[in-house]
Short mmCIF file of C-alpha atoms in Angstrom, two decimals:
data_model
loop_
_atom_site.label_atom_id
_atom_site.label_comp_id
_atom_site.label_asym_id
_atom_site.label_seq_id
_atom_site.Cartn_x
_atom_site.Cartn_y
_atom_site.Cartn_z
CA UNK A 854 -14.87 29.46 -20.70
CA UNK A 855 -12.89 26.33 -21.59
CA UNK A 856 -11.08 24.50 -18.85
CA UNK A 857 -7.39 23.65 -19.44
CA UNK A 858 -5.40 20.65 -17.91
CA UNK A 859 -1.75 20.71 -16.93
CA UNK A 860 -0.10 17.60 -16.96
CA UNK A 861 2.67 16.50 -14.71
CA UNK A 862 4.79 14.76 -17.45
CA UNK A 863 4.73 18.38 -18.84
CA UNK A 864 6.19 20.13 -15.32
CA UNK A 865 7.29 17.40 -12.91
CA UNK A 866 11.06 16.11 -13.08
CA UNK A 867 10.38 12.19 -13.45
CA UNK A 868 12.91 11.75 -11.35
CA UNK A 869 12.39 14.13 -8.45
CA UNK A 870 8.24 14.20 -8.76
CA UNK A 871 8.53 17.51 -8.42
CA UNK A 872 9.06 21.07 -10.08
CA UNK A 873 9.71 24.32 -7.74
CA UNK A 874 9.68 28.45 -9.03
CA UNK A 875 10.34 31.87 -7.43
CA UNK A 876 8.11 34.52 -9.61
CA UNK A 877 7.24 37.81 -9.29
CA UNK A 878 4.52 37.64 -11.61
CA UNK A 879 2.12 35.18 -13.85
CA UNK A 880 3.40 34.72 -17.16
CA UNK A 881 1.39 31.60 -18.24
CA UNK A 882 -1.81 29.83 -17.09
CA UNK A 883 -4.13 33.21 -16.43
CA UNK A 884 -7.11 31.42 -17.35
CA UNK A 885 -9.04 28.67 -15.66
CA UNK A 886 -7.33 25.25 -15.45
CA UNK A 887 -6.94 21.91 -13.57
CA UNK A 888 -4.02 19.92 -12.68
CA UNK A 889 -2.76 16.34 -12.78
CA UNK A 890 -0.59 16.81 -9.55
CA UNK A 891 -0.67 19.49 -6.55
CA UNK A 892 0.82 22.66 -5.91
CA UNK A 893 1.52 24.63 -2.58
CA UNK A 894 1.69 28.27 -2.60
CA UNK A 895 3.47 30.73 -0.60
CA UNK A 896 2.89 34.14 -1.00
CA UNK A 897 6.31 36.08 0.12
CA UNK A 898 4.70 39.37 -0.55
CA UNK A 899 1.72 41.49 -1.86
CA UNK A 900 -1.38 39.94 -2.35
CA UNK A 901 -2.77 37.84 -5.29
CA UNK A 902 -6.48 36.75 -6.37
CA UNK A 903 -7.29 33.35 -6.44
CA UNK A 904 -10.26 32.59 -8.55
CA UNK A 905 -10.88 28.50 -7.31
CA UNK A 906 -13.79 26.76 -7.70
CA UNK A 907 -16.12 29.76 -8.60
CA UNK A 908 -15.12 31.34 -5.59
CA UNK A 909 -12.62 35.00 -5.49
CA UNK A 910 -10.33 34.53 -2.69
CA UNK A 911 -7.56 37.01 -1.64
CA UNK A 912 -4.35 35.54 -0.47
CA UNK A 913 -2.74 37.80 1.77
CA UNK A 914 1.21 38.01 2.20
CA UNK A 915 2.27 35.17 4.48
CA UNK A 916 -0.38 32.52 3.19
CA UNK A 917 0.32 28.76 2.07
CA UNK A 918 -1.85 27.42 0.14
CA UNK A 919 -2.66 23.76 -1.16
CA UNK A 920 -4.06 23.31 -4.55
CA UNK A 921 -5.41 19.93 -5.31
CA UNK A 922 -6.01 18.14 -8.32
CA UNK A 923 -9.52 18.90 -8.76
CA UNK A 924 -9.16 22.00 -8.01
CA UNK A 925 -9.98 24.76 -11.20
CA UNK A 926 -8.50 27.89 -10.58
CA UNK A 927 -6.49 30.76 -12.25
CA UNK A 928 -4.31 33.39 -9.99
CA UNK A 929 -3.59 36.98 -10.53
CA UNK A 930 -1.75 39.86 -8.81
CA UNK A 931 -3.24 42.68 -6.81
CA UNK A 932 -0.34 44.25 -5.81
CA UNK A 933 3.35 44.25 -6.95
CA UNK A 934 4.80 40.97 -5.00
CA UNK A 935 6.95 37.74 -4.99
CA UNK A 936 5.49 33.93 -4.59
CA UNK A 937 7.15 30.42 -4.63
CA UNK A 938 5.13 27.92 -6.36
CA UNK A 939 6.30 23.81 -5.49
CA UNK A 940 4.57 21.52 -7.53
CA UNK A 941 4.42 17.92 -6.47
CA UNK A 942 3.10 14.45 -8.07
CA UNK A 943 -0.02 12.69 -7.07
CA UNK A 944 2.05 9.64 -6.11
CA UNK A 945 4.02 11.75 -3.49
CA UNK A 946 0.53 12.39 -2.19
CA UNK A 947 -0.73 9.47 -2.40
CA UNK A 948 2.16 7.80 -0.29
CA UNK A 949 2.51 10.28 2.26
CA UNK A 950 -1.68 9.72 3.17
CA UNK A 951 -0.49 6.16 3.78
CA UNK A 952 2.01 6.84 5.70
CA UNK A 953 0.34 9.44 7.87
CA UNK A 954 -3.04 6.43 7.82
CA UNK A 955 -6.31 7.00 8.72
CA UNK A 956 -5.84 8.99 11.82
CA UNK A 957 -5.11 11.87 9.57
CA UNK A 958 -8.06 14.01 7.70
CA UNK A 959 -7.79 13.48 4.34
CA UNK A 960 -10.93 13.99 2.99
CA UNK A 961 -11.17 16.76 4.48
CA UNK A 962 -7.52 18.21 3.02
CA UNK A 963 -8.30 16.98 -0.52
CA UNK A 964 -12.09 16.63 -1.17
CA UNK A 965 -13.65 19.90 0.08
CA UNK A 966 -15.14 22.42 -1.56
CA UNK A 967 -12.19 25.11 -1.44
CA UNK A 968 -8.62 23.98 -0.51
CA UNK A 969 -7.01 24.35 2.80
CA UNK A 970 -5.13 27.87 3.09
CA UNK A 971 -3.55 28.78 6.33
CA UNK A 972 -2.16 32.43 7.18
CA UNK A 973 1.48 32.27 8.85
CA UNK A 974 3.11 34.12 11.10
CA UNK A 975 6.25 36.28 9.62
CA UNK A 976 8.34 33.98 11.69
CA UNK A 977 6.66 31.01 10.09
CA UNK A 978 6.78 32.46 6.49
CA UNK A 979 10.65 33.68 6.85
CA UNK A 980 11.35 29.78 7.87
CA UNK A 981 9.60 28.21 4.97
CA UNK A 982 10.56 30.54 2.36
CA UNK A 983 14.14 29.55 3.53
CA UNK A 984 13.41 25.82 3.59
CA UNK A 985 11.46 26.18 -0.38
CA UNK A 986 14.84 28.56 -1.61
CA UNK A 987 17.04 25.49 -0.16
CA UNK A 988 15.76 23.42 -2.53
CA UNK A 989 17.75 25.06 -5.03
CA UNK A 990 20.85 24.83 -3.03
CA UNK A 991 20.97 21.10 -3.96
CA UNK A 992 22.76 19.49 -6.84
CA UNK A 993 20.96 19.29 -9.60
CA UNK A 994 22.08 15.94 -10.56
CA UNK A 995 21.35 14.87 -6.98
CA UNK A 996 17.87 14.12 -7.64
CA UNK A 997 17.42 11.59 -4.79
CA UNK A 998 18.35 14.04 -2.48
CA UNK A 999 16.08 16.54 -3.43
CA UNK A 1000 13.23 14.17 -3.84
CA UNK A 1001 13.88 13.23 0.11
CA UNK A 1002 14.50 17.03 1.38
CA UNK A 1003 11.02 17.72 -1.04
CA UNK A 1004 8.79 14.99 1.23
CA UNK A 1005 10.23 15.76 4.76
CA UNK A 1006 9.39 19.55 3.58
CA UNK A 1007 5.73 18.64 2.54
CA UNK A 1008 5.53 15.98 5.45
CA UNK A 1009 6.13 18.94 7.94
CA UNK A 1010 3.87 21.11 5.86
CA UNK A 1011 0.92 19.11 6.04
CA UNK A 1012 1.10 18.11 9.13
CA UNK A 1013 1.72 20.99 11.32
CA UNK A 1014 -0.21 23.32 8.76
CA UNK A 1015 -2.91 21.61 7.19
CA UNK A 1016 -3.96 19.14 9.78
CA UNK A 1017 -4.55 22.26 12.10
CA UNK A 1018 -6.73 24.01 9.03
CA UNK A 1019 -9.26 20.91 8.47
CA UNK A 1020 -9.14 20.09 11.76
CA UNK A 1021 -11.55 22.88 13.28
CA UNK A 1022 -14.71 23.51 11.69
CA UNK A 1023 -14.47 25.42 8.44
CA UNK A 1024 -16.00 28.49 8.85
CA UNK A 1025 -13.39 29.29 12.11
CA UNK A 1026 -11.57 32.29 10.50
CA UNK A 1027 -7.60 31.01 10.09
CA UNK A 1028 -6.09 33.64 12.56
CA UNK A 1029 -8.16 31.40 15.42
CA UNK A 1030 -7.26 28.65 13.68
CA UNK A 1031 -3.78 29.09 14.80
CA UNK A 1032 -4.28 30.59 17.94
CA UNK A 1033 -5.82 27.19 19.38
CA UNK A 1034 -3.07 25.36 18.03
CA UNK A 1035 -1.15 27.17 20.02
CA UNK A 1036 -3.17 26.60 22.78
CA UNK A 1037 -2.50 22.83 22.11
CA UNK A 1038 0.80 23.51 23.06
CA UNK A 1039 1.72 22.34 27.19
CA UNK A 1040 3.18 25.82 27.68
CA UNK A 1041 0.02 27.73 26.46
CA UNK A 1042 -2.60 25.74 28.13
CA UNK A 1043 -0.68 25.16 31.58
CA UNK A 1044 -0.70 29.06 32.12
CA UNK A 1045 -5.07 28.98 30.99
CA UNK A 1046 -6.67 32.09 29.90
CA UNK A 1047 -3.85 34.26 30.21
CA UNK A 1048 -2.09 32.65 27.91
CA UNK A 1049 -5.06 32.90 25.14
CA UNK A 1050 -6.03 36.23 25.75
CA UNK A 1051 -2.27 36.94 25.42
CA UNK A 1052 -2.46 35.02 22.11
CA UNK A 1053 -5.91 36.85 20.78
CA UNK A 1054 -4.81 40.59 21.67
CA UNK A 1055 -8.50 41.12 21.72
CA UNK A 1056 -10.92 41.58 24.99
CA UNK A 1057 -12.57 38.59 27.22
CA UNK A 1058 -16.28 39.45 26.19
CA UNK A 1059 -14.86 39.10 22.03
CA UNK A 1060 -13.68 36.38 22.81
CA UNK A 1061 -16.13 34.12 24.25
CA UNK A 1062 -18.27 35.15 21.30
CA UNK A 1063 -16.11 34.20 18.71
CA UNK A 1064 -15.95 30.85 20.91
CA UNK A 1065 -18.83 30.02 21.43
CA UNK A 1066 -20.05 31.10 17.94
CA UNK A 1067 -17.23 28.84 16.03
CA UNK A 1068 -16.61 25.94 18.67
CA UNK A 1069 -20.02 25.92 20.91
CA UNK A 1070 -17.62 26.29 23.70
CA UNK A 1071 -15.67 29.09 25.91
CA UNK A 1072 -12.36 29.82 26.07
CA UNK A 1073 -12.26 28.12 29.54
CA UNK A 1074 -14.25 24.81 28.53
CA UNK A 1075 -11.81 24.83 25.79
CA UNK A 1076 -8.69 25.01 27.76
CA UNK A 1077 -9.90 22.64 30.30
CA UNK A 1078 -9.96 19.85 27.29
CA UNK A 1079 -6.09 20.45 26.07
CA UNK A 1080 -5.52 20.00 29.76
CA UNK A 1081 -7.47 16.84 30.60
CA UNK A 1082 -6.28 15.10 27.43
CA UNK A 1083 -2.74 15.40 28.90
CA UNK A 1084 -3.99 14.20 31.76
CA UNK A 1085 -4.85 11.47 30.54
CA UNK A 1086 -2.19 10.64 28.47
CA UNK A 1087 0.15 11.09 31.91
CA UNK A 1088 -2.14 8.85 33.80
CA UNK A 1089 -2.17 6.19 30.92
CA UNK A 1090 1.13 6.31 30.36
CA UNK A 1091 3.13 7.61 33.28
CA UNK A 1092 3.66 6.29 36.58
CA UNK A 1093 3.05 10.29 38.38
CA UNK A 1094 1.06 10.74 41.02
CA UNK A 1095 -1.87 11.99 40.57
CA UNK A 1096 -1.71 15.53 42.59
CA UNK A 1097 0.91 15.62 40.11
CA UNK A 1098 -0.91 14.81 36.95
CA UNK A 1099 -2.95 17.63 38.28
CA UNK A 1100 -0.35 20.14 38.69
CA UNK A 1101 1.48 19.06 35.68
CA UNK A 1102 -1.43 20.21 33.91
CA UNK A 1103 -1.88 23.35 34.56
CA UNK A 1104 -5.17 22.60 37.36
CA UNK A 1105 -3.99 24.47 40.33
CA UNK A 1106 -6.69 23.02 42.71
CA UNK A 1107 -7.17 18.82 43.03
CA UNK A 1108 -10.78 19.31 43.51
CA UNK A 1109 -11.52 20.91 40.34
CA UNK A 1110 -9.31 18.61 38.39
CA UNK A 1111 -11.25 15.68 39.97
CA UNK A 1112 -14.79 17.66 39.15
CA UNK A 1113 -13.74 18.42 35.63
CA UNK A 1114 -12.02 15.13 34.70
CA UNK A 1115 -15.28 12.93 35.78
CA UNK A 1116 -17.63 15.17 34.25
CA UNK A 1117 -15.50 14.43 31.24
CA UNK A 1118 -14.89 10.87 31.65
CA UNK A 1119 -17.75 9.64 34.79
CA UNK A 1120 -14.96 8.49 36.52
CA UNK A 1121 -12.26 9.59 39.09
CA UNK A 1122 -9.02 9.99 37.83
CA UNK A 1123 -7.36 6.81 40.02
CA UNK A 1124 -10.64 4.80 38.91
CA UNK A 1125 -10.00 5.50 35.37
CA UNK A 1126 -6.08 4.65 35.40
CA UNK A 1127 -7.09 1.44 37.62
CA UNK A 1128 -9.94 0.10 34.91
CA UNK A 1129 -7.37 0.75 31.59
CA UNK A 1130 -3.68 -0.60 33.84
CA UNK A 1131 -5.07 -2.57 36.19
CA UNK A 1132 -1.62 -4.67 35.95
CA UNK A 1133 1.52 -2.36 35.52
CA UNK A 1134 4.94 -4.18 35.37
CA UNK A 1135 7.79 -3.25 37.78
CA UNK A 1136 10.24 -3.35 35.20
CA UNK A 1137 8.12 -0.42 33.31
#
């Protein structure tokens, strides 16, 4: 079946590098085709079929998706249902991956096998489907403006959304995904296993499976590392005691945050903070 191309000078505004749609259905481009510039997907309801890269893939109600520029693909509905479509250039791209440097995984966002697709909370989805329909609440001769509202939109996007999806190994099922992002989060990973369980909704035993089976690590191990990474960063840059680095995150007993933290590290806590500031200025 022959492959089609869609060109940006064919969709994009020049001016804003960008071109954004509310549809209830597919009227054009049902067969397999390729891009010049990328497209996020939000699926406001029902569910459509994405055929991408050889692969069927059902996007549920509540997903964003990012479609790249290699990407071939065609979409079609399963159910009745309402999507927004924002198209962007491959220079908008391009300069937000410098800005966000090297730190940030963009091989892994643009050059694997099947794009990054995250499932969002209805919370989530009500929020973005607000910020993508404000889009057409600017003027539509103020095309700086909605070229600067498009990138902070696609900055946020990307970063809270997409970083967390290539982040984790790829097989981790997207519901998880977001769960240990939330974990990430001081006031998840303060209160421990309670806290993830509460997250999950599913029993202790499931959950150390699904662990151990998609990270090589349990739910404690894993909570233990969101904790000592902020322990570091308050020992590196932070002037706290350290019973109160400890307590601050979320280790209730001194000795086990001393056990867990040189395990981690092979030193003690003050060692560490005394070997990386052994000078700290009393005016900081």
């Amino acid at each position: 079946m022959t492959c089609y191309e869609r060109k940006a000078k064919f969709i994009l505004n020049p001016e804003t590098e960008a071109h954004y749609a509310i549809a209830s259905s597919y009227k054009g481009a049902k067969f397999p085709h390729v891009h010049d510039f990328y497209e996020l997907l939000l699926i406001v309801k029902g569910k459509q079929l994405l055929i991408i890269n050889g692969k069927k893939t059902v996007l549920a109600e509540a997903s964003l998706t990012l479609i790249r520029i290699q990407d071939i693909h065609y979409k079609e509905y399963l159910s009745e249902g309402l999507h927004i479509n924002v198209a962007f250039s491959k220079e908008t791209m391009d300069e937000l991956m410098q800005y966000l440097s090297a730190g940030f995984p963009k091989e892994m966002l643009l050059q694997s096998e099947i794009p990054p697709s995250v499932i969002l909370t209805h919370a989530e989805k009500k929020i973005i489907q607000t910020r993508m329909e404000s889009l057409n609440l600017i003027n539509i001769n103020e095309t700086n403006s909605v070229k600067t509202n498009l990138r902070i939109l696609l900055f946020e996007l990307l970063t809270k959304y997409f970083t967390l999806a290539t982040a984790e190994r790829d097989d981790v099922p997207s519901w998880l995904v977001v769960i240990l992002s939330e974990m990430k989060k001081k006031s998840n990973f303060t209160k421990g296993l309670p806290a993830l369980l509460g997250l999950a909704d599913i029993g202790h035993e499931h959950l150390c499976r699904l662990f151990k089976k998609h990270l090589n690590a349990t739910p404690t191990e894993y909570i233990n590392e969101q904790r000592i990474n902020y322990a570091l960063n308050l020992l590196l840059h932070t002037d706290m005691e350290i019973v109160d680095v400890c307590m601050e995150s979320g280790f209730s007993s001194l000795s086990h945050f001393y056990h867990v933290f040189k395990e981690r590290f092979g030193l003690t806590p003050a060692k560490y903070r005394k070997q990386f500031i052994p000078i700290r200025s009393d005016s900081n």
